[in-house]
Short mmCIF file of N, CA and C in Angstrom, two decimals:
data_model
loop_
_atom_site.label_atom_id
_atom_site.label_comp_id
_atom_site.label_asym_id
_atom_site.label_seq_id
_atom_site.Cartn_x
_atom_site.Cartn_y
_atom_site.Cartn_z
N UNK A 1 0.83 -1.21 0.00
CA UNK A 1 0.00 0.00 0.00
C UNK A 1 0.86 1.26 0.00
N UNK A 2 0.45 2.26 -0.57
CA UNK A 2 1.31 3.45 -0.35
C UNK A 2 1.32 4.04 1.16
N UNK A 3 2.26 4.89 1.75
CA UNK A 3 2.57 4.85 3.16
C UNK A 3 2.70 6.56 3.30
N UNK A 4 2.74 7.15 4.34
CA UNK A 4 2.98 7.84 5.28
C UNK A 4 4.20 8.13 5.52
N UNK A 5 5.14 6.89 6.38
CA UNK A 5 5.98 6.67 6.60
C UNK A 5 6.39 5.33 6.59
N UNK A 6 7.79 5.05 6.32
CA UNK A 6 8.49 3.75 6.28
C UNK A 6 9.96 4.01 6.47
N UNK A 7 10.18 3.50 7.13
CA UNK A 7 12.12 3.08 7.20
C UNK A 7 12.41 1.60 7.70
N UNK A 8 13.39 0.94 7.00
CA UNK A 8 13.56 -0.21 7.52
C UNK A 8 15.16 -0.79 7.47
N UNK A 9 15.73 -1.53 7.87
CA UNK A 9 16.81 -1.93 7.44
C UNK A 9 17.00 -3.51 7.14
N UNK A 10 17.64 -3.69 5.90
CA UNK A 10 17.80 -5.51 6.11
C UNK A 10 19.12 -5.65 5.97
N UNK A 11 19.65 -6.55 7.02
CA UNK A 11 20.56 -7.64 6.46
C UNK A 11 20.58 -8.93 6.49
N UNK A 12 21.65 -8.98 5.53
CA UNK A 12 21.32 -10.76 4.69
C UNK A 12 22.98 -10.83 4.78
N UNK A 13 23.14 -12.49 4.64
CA UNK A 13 24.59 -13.11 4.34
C UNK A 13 25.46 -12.75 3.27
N UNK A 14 26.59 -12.29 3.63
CA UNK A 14 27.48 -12.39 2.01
C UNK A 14 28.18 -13.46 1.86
N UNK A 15 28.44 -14.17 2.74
CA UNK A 15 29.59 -15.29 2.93
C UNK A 15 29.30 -16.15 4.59
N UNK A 16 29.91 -17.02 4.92
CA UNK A 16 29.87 -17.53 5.99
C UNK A 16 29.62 -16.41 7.31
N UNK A 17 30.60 -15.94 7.16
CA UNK A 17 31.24 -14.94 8.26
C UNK A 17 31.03 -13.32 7.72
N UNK A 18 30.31 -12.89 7.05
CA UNK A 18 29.98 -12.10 6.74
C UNK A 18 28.40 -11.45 6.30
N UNK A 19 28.26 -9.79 6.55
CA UNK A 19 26.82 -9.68 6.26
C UNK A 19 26.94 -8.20 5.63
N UNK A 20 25.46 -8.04 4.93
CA UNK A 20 25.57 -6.21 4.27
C UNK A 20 24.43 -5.76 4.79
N UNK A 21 24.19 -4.75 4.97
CA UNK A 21 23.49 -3.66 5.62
C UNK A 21 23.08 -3.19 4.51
N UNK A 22 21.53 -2.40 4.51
CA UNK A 22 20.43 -1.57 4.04
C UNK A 22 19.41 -0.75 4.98
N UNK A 23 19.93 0.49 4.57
CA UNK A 23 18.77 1.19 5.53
C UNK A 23 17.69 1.39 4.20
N UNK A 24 16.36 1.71 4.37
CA UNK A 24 15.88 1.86 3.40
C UNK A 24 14.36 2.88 3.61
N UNK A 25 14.22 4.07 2.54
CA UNK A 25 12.74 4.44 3.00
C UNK A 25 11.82 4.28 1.94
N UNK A 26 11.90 3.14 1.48
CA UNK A 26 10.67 2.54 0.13
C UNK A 26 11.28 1.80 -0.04
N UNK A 27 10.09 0.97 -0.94
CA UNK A 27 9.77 -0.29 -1.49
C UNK A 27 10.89 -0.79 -2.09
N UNK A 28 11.27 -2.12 -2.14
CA UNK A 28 11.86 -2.80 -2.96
C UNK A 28 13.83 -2.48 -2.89
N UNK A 29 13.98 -1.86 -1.90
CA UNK A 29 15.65 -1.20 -1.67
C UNK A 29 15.98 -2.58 -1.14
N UNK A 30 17.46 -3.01 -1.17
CA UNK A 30 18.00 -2.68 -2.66
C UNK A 30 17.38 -3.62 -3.66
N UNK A 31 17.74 -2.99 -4.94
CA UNK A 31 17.08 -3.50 -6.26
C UNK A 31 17.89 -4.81 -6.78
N UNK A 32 18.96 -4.85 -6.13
CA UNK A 32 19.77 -6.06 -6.45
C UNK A 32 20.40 -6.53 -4.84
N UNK A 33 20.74 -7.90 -4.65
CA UNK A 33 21.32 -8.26 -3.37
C UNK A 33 23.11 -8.52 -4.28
N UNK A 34 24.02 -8.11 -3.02
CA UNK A 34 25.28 -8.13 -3.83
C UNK A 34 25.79 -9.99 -4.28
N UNK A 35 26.50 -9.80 -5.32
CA UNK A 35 26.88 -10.67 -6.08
C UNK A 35 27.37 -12.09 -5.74
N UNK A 36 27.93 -11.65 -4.18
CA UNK A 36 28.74 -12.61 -3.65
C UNK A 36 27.79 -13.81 -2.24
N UNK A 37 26.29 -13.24 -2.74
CA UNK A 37 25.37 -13.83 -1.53
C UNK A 37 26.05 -15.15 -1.28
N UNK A 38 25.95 -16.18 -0.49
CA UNK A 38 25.80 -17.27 -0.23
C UNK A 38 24.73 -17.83 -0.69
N UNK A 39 25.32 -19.26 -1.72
CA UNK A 39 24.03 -20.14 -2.61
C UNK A 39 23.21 -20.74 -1.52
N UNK A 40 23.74 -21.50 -1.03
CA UNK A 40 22.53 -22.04 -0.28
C UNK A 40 22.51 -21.73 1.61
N UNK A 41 21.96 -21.51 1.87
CA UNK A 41 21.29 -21.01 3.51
C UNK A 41 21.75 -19.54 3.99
N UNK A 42 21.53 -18.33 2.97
CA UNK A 42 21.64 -17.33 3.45
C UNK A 42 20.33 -16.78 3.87
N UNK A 43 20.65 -16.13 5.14
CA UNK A 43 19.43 -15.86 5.81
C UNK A 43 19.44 -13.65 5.47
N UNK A 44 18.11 -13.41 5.48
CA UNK A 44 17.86 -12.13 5.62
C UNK A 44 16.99 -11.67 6.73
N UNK A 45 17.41 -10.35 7.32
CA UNK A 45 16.65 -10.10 8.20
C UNK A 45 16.32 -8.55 7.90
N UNK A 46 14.89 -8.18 8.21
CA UNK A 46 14.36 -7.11 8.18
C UNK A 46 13.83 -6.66 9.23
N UNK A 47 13.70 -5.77 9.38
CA UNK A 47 13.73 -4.40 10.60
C UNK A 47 12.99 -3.37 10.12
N UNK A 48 12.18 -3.19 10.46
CA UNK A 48 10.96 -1.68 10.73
C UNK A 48 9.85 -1.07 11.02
N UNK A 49 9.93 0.25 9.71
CA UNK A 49 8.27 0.36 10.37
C UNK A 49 7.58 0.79 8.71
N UNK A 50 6.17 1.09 9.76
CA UNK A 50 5.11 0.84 7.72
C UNK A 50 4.14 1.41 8.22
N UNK A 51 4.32 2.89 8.20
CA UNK A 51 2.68 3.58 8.46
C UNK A 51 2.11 3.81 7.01
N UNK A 52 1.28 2.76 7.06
CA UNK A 52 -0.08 3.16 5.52
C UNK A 52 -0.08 4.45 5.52
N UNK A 53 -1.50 4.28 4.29
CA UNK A 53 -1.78 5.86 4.09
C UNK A 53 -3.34 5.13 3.60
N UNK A 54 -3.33 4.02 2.85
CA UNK A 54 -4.24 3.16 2.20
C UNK A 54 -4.43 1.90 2.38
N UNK A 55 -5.01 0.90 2.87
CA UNK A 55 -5.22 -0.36 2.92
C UNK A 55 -4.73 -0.96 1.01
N UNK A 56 -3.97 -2.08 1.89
CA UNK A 56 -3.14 -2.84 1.13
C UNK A 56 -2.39 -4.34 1.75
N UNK A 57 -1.79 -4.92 0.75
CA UNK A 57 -1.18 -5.92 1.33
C UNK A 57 0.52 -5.79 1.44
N UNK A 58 1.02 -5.95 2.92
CA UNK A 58 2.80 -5.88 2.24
C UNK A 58 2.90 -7.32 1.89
N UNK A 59 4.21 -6.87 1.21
CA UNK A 59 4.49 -8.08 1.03
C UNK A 59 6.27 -8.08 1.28
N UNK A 60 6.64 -9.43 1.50
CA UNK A 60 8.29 -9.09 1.95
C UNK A 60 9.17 -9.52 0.38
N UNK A 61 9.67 -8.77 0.44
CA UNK A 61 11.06 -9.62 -0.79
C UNK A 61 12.25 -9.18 -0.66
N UNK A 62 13.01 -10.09 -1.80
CA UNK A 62 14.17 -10.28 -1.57
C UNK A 62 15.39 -10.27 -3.21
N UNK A 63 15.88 -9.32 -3.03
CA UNK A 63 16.59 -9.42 -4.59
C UNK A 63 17.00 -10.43 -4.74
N UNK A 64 17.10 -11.06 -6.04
CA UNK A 64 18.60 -12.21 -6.45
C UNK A 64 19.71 -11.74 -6.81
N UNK A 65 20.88 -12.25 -6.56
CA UNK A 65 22.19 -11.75 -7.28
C UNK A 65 22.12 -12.32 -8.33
N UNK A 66 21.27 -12.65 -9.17
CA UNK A 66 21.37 -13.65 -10.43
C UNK A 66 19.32 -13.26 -10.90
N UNK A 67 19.48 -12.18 -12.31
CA UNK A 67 18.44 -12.09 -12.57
C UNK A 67 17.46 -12.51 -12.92
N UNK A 68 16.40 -12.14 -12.64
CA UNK A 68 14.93 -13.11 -13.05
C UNK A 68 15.21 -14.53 -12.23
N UNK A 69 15.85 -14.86 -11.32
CA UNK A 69 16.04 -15.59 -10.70
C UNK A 69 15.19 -15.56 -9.07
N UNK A 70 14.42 -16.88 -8.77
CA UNK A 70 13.86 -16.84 -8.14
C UNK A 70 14.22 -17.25 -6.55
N UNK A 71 13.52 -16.31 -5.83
CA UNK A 71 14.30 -16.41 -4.38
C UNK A 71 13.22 -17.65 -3.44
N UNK A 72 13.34 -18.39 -3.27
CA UNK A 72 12.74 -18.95 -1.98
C UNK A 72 12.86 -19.12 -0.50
N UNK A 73 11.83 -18.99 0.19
CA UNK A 73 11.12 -18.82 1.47
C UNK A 73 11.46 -20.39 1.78
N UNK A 74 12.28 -20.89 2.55
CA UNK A 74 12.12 -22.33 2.86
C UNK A 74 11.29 -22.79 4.19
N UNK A 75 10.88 -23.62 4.10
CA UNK A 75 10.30 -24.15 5.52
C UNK A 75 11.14 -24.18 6.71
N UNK A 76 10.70 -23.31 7.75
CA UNK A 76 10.86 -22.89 8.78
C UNK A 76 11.19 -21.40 8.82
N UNK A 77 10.97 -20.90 8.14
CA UNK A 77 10.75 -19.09 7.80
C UNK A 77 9.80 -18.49 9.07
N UNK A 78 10.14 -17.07 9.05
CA UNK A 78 9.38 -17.18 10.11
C UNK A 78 8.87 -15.26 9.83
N UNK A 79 7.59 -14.94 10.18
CA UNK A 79 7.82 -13.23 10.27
C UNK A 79 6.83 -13.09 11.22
N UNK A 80 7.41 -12.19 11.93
CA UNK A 80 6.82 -11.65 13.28
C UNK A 80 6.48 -10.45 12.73
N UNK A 81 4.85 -10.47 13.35
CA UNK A 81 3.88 -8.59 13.02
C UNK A 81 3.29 -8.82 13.94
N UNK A 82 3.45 -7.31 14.86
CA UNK A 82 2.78 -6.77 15.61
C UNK A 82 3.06 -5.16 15.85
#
């Protein structure tokens, strides 16, 4: 939905031992996740807030480092709203 206000930050894995930071105030930041993600079990985490303006649905996502490429949600995912 369009908003009011929003700021959020995510980070996600670059490597074992490593992570990148995003602060963000709209939709869809960043437009790409960097190149060097970890293939399999990188985790992302998001942080914020989401004052509407209009009833709507959010929804969460997640860039690929590899385009048109699809990201999956695996079982045991989890998102906390309140």
């Amino acid at each position: 939905p369009t908003v009011t206000n929003m700021a959020y930050k995510s980070t996600y894995t670059l490597a074992a031992t490593t992570v990148t930071t995003n602060f963000a105030t709209a939709y869809s930041i960043p437009a790409a996740s960097n190149a060097t993600s970890i293939v399999a079990g990188s985790t992302a985490i998001i942080e914020g807030t989401i004052l509407p303006s209009a009833n709507g649905t959010v929804v969460v996502r997640f860039a690929s480092e590899v385009a048109s490429s699809a990201i999956t949600c695996k079982a045991g995912s989890t998102l906390e709203w309140w």
